[in-house]
GROMACS .gro file of C-alpha atoms in nm:
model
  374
    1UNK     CA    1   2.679   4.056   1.428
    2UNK     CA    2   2.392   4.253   1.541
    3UNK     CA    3   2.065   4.210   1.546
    4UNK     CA    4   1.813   4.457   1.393
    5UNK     CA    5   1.739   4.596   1.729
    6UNK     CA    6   2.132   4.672   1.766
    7UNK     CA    7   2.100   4.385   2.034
    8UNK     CA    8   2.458   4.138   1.946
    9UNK     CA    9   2.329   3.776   1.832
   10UNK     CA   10   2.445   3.436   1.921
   11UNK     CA   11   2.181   3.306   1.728
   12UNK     CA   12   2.319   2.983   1.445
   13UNK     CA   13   2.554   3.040   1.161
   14UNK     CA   14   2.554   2.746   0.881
   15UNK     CA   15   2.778   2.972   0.662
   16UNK     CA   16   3.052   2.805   0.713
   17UNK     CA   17   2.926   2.475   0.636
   18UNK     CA   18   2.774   2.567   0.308
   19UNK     CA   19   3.099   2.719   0.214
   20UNK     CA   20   3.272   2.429   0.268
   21UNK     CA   21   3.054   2.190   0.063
   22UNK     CA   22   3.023   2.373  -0.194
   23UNK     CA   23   3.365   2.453  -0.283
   24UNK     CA   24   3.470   2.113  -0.182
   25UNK     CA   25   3.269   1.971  -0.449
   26UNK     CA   26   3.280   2.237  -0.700
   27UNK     CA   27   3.688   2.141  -0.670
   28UNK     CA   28   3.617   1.780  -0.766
   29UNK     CA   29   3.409   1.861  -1.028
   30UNK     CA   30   3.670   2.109  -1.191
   31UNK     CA   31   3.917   1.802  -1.160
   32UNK     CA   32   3.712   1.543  -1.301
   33UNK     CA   33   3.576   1.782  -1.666
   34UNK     CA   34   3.949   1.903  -1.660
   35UNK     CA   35   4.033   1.565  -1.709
   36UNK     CA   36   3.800   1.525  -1.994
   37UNK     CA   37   3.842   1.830  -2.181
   38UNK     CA   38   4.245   1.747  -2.181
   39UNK     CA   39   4.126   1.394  -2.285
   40UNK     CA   40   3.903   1.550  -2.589
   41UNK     CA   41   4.158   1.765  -2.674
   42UNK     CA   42   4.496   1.640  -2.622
   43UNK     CA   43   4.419   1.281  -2.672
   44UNK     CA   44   4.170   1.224  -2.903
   45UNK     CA   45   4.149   1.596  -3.077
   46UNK     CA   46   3.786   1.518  -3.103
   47UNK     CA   47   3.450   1.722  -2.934
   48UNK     CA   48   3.098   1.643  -2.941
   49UNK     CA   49   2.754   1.817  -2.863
   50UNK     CA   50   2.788   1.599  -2.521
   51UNK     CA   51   3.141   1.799  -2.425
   52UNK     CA   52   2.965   2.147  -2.494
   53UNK     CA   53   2.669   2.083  -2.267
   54UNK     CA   54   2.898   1.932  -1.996
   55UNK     CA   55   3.081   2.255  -2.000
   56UNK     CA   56   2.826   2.480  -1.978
   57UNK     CA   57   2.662   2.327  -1.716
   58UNK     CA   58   2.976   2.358  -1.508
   59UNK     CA   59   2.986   2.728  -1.624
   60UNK     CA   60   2.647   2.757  -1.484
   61UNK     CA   61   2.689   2.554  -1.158
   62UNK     CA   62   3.031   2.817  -1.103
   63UNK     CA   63   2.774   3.134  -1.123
   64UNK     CA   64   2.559   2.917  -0.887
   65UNK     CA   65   2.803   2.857  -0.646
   66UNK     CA   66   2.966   3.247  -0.691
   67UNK     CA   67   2.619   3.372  -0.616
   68UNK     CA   68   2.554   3.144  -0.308
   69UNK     CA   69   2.904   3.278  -0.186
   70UNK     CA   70   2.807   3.618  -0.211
   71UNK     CA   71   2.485   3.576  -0.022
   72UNK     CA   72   2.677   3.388   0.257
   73UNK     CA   73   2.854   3.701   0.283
   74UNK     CA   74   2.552   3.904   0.294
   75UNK     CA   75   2.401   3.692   0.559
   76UNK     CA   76   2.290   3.329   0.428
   77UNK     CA   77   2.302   3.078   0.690
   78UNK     CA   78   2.174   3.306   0.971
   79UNK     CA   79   1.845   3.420   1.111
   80UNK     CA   80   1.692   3.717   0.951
   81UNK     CA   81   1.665   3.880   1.324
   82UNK     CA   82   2.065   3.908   1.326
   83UNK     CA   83   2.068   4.108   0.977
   84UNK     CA   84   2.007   4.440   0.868
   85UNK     CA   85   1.737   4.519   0.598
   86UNK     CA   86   2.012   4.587   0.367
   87UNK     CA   87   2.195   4.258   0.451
   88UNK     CA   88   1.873   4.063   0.449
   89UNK     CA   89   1.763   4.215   0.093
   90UNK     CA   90   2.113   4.109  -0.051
   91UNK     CA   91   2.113   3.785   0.100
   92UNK     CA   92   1.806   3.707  -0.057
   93UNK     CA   93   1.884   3.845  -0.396
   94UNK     CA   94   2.208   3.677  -0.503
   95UNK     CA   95   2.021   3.307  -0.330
   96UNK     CA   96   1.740   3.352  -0.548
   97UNK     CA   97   1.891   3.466  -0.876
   98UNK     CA   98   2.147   3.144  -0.782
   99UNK     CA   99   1.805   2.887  -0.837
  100UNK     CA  100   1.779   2.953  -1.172
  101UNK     CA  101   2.152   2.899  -1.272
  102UNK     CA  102   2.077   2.570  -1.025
  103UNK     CA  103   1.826   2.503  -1.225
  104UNK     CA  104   1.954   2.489  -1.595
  105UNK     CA  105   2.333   2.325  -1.475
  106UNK     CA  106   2.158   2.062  -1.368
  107UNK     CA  107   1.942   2.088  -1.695
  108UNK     CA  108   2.239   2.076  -1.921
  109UNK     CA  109   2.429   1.813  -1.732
  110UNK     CA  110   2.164   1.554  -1.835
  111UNK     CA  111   2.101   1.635  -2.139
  112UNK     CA  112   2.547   1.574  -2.145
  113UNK     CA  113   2.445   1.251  -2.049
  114UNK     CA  114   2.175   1.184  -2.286
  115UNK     CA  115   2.388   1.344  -2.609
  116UNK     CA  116   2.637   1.077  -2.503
  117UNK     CA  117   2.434   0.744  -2.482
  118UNK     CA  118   2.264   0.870  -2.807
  119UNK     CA  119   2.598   0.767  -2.975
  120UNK     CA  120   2.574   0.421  -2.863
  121UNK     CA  121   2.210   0.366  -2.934
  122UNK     CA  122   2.264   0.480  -3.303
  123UNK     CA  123   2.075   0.242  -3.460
  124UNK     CA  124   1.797   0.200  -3.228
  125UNK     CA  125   1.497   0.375  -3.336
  126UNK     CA  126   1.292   0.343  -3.043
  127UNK     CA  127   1.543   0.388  -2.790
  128UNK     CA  128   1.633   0.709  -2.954
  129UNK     CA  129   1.290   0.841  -2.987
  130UNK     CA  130   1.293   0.783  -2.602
  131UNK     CA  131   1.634   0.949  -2.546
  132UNK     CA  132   1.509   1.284  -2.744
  133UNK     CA  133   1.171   1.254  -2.512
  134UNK     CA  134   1.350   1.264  -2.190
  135UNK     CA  135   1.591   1.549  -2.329
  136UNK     CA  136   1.282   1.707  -2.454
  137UNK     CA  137   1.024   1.685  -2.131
  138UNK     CA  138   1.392   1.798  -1.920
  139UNK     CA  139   1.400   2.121  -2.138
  140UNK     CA  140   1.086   2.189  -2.122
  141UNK     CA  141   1.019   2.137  -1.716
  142UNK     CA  142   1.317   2.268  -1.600
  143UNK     CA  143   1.250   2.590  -1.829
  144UNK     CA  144   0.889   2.652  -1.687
  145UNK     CA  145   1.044   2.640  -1.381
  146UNK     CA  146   1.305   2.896  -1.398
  147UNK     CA  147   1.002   3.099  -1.525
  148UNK     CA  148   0.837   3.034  -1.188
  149UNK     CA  149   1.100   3.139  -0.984
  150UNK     CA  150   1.164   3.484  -1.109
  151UNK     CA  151   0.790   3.529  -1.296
  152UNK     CA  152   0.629   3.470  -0.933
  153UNK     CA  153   0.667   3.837  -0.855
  154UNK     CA  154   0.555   4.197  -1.049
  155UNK     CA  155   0.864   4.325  -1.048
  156UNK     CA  156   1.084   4.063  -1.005
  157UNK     CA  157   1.294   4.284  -0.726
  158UNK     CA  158   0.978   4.225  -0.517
  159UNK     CA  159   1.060   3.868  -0.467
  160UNK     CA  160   1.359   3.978  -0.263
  161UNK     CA  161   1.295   4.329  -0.164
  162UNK     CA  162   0.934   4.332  -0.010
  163UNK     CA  163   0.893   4.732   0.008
  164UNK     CA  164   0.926   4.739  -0.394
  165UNK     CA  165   0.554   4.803  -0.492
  166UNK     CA  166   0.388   4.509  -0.673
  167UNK     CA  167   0.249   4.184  -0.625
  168UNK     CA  168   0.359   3.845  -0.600
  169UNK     CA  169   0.189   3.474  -0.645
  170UNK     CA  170   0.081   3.293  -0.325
  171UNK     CA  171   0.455   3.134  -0.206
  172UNK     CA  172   0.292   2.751  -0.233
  173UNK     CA  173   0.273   2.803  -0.617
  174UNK     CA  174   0.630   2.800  -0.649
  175UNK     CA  175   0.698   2.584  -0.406
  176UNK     CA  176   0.438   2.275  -0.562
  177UNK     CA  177   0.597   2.342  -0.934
  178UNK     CA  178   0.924   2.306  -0.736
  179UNK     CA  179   0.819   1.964  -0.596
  180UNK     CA  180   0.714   1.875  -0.914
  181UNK     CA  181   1.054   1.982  -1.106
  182UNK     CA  182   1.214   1.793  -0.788
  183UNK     CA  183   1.036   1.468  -0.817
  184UNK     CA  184   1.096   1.477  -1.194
  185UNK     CA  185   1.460   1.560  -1.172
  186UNK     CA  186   1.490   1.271  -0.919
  187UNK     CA  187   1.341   1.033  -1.181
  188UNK     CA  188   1.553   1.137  -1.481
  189UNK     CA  189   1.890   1.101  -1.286
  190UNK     CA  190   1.787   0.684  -1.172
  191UNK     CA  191   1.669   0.683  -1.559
  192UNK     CA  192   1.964   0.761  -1.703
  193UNK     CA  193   2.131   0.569  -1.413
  194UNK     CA  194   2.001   0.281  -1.479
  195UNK     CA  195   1.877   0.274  -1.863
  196UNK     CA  196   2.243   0.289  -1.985
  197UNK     CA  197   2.279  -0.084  -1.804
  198UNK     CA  198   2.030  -0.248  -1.961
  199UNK     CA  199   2.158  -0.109  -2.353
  200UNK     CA  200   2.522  -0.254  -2.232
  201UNK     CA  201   2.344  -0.575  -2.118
  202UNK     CA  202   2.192  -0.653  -2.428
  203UNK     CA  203   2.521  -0.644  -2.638
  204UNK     CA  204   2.803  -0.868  -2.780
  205UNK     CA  205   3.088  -0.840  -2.531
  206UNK     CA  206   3.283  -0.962  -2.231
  207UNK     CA  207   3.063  -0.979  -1.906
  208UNK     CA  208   3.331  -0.806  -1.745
  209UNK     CA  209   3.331  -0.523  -2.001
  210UNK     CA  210   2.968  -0.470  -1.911
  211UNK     CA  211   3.028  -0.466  -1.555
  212UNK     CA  212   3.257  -0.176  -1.551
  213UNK     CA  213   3.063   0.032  -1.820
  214UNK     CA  214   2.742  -0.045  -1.600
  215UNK     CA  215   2.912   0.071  -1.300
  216UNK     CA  216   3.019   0.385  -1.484
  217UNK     CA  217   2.714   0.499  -1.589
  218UNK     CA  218   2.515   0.422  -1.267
  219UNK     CA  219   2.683   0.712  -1.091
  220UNK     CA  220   2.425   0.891  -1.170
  221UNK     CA  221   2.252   0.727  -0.882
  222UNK     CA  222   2.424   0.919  -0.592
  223UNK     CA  223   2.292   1.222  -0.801
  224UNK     CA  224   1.948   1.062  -0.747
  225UNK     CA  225   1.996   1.042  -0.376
  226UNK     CA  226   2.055   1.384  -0.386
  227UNK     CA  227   1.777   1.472  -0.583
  228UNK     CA  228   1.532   1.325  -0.365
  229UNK     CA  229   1.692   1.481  -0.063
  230UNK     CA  230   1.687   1.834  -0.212
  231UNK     CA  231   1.317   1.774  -0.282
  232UNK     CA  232   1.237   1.673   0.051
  233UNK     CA  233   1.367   2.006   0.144
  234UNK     CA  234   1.168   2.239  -0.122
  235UNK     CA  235   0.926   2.270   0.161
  236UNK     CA  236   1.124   2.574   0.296
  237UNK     CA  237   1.060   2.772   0.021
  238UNK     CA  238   0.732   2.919   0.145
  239UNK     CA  239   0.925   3.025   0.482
  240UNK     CA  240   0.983   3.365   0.377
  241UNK     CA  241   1.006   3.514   0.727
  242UNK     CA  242   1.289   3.388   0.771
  243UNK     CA  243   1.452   3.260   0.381
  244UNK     CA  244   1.783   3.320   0.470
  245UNK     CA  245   1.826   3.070   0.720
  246UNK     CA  246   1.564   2.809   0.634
  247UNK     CA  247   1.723   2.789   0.299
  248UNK     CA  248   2.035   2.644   0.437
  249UNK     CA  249   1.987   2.252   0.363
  250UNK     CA  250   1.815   2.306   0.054
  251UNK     CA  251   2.090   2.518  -0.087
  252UNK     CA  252   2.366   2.262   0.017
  253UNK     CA  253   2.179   1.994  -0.155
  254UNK     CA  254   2.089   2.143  -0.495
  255UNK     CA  255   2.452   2.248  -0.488
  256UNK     CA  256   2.588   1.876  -0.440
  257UNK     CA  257   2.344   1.747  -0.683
  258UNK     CA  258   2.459   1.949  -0.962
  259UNK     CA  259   2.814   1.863  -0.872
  260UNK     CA  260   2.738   1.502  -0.864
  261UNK     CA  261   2.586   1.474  -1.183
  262UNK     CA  262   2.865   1.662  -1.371
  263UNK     CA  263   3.079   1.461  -1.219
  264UNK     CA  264   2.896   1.111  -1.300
  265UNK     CA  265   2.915   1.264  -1.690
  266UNK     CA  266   3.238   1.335  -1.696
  267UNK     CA  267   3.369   1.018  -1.555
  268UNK     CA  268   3.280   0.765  -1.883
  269UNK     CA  269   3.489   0.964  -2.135
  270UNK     CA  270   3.793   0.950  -1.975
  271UNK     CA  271   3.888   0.597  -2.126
  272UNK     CA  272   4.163   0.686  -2.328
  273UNK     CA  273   4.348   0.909  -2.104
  274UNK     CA  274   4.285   0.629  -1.822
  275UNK     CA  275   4.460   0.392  -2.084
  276UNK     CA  276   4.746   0.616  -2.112
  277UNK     CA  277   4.788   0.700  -1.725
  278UNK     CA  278   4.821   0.320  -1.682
  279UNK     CA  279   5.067   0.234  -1.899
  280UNK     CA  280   4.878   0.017  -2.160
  281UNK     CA  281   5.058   0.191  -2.476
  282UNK     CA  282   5.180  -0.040  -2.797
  283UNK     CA  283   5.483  -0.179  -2.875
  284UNK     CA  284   5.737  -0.095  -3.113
  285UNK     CA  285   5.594  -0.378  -3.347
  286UNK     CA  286   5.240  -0.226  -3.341
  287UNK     CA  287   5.352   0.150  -3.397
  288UNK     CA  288   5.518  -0.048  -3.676
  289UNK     CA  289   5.220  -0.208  -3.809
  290UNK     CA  290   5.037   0.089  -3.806
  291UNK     CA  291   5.236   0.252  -3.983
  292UNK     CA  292   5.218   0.065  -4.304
  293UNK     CA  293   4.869  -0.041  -4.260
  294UNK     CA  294   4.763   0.290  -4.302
  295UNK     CA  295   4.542   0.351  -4.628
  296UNK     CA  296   4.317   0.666  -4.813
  297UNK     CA  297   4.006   0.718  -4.688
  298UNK     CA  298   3.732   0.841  -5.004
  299UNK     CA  299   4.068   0.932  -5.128
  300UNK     CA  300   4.156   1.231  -4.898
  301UNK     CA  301   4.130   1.171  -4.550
  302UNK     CA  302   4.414   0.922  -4.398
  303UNK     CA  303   4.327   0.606  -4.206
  304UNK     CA  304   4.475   0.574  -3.898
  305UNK     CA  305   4.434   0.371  -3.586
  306UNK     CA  306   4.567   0.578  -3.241
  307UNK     CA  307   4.910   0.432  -3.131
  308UNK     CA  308   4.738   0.472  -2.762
  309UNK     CA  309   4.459   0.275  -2.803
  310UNK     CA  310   4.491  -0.147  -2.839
  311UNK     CA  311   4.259  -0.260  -3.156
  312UNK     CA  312   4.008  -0.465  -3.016
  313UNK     CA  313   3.813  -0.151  -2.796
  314UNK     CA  314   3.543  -0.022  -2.804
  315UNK     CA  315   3.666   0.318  -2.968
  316UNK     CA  316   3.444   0.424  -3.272
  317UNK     CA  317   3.101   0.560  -3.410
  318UNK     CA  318   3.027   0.692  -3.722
  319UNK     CA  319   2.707   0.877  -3.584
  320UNK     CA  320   2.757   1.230  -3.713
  321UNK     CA  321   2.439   1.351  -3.584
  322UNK     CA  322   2.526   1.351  -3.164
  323UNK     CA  323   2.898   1.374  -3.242
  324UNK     CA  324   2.918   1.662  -3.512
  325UNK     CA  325   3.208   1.865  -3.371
  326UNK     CA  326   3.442   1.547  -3.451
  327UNK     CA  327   3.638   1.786  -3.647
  328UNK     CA  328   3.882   1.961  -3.422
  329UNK     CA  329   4.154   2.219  -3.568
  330UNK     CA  330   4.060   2.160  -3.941
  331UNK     CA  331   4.113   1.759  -3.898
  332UNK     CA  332   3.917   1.460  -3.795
  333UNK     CA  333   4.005   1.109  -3.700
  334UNK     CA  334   3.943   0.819  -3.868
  335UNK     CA  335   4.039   0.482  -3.699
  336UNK     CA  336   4.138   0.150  -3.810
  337UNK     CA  337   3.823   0.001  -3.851
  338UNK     CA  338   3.728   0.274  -4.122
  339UNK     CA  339   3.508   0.472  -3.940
  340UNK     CA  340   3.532   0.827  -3.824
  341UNK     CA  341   3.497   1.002  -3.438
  342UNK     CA  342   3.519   0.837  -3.107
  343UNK     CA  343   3.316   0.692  -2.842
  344UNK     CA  344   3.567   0.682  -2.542
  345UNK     CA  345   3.501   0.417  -2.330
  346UNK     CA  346   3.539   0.126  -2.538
  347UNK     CA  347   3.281   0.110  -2.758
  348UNK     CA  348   3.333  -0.056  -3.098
  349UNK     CA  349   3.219  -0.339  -2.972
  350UNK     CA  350   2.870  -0.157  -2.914
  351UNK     CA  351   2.878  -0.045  -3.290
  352UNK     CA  352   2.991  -0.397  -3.415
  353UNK     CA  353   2.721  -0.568  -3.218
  354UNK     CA  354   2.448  -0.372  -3.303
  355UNK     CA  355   2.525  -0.416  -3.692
  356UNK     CA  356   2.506  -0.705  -3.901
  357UNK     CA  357   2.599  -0.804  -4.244
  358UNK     CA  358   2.919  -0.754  -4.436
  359UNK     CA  359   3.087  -0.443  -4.230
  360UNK     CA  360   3.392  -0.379  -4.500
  361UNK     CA  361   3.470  -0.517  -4.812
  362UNK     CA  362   3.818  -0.457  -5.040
  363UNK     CA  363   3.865  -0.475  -5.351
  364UNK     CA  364   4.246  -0.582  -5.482
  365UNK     CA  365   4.401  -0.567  -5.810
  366UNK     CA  366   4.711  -0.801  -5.870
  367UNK     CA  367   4.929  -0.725  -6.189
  368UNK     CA  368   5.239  -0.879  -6.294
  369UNK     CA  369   5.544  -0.701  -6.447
  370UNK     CA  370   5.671  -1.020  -6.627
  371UNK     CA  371   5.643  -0.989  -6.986
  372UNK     CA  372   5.462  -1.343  -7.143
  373UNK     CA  373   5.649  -1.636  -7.196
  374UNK     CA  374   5.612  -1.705  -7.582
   0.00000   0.00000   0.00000
């Protein structure tokens, strides 16, 4: 490569590196919500709000990582001195445009997170008004700041392209709202890290139950880590001399960030297929149970329980409000215990211990076909 001057350049190249990470991770990722789309869809035949966010953050995190691949190729991960103008302008232009897709995958993967424990904490007032906060405050912030990012310059082109006429904010404006969208994204990941552990603590059910749910759901710590790194690095974003190359760290960690937290949300609904993929399916007796213990339903719908799932998990929740796309392909399932959708990883047990009372009641009429003895 040459320099501006014409001069060659032996100058760094982190290119490769970034490359690597990224599509290393974004190939885990694809794995892991592969997983639990074929798990929604093959196994259980059942989606949620929690499903559609998960996917769109990975559609989002995809353009992220697409752009960031096309400014490598422009010249991201070298010194501005050993680009062109035009190669410098691109650079900058598909890196920039990247943040904001960044920005709202990592936006959307929470809220995943947050539509799901909303299904366990269904009859929780308090903890829901708290849930619906944090989704709320997460919209809002991470919004504002994809305003920032592409609102800081008159025309927008000018943030990449310097000899557009216009004007632009001071750099440090962006860069403190950054720190603050940082620090805050940092705190919401060990929130809904470590929140979930302390609603599984409080329930009815085996200790080591709650152990492996807690250890699920904590995942989200890693993401955390990486949070805190990425913000430690937000400091480069007033060195516009040279953006393409003092960019490099914070664009690796922003990518493995949003990686790691669709990951951590697509992990806990895999429970059924994990069940199938080790072998624990019933025996011919209890296909043969469940076959004529099947009953009507409000007199329409049919009562089944899944021949892949043992009856004493934690399977089902009747909350239709963060699980209203139950209905997949004109039918819905309704399990043995009477109620209808699916929480994944085993939780009936959450539903049955945060109820009380007489759960199900039936009603049986006995009538003889003897005629009277006289």
């Amino acid at each position: 490569m040459f320099s501006m001057d014409g001069q060659l350049s032996n100058q760094p190249n982190d290119s490769i590196m970034l490359l690597s990470v990224m599509w290393s991770e974004f190939s885990v990722a694809a794995v892991i919500l592969t997983a639990r789309i074929l798990t929604r869809t093959l196994v259980i035949s059942s989606w949620g709000w929690d499903d559609m966010s998960i996917c769109l953050s990975m559609v989002l995190a995809i353009m992220d990582t697409s752009l960031l691949t096309a400014s490598v190729r422009h010249g991201l991960g070298k010194h501005a001195t050993s680009l062109t103008e035009a190669e410098y302008t691109n650079a900058n232009r598909y890196n920039w445009i990247s943040q904001g897709c960044h920005v709202m995958s990592t936006n959307f993967g929470k809220v995943s997170v947050i539509l799901f424990l909303l299904r366990i904490v269904v009859n929780s007032r308090s903890q829901r008004v708290f849930l619906y906060t944090v989704m709320a405050m997460l919209m809002v912030i991470n919004s504002v700041c994809v305003f920032t990012i592409f609102g800081q310059c008159t025309p927008t082109s000018r943030l990449w392209d310097q000899d557009i006429t216009g004007y632009c904010w001071p750099p440090h404006y962006q860069r403190d709202y950054a720190f603050f969208q940082g620090s805050f994204s940092a705190l919401s990941d060990g929130l809904l890290a470590i929140y979930p552990i302390f609603v599984i603590w409080k329930l009815q059910m085996s200790r080591r139950t709650k152990a492996c749910l807690g250890c699920v759901l904590a995942l989200g710590i890693v993401a955390m880590i990486a949070a805190i790194i990425k913000t430690i690095f937000l400091a480069s974003l007033t060195a516009r001399s040279d953006y393409t190359y003092d960019t490099i760290s914070l664009t690796i960690w922003t990518n493995t960030e949003q990686y790691l937290i669709i990951i951590a949300a697509c992990i806990p609904p895999l429970g059924p297929l994990l069940k199938i993929a080790m072998g624990k399916t019933p025996t011919a007796q209890q296909s043969s149970s469940n076959k004529y213990a099947s009953k009507h339903y409000s007199g329409e719908q049919q009562i089944k329980h899944p021949v892949f799932i043992p009856k004493d998990s934690l399977l089902s929740t009747n909350e239709s409000r963060c699980y209203p796309l139950r209905e997949y392909k004109g039918r819905s399932r309704i399990w043995g215990d009477g109620s209808e959708g699916m929480v994944d990883l085993d939780f009936r047990e959450v539903r049955a211990s945060q109820l009380s009372g007489i759960m199900k009641t039936t009603e049986v009429h006995i009538e003889s076909n003897k005629d009277p003895v006289e």
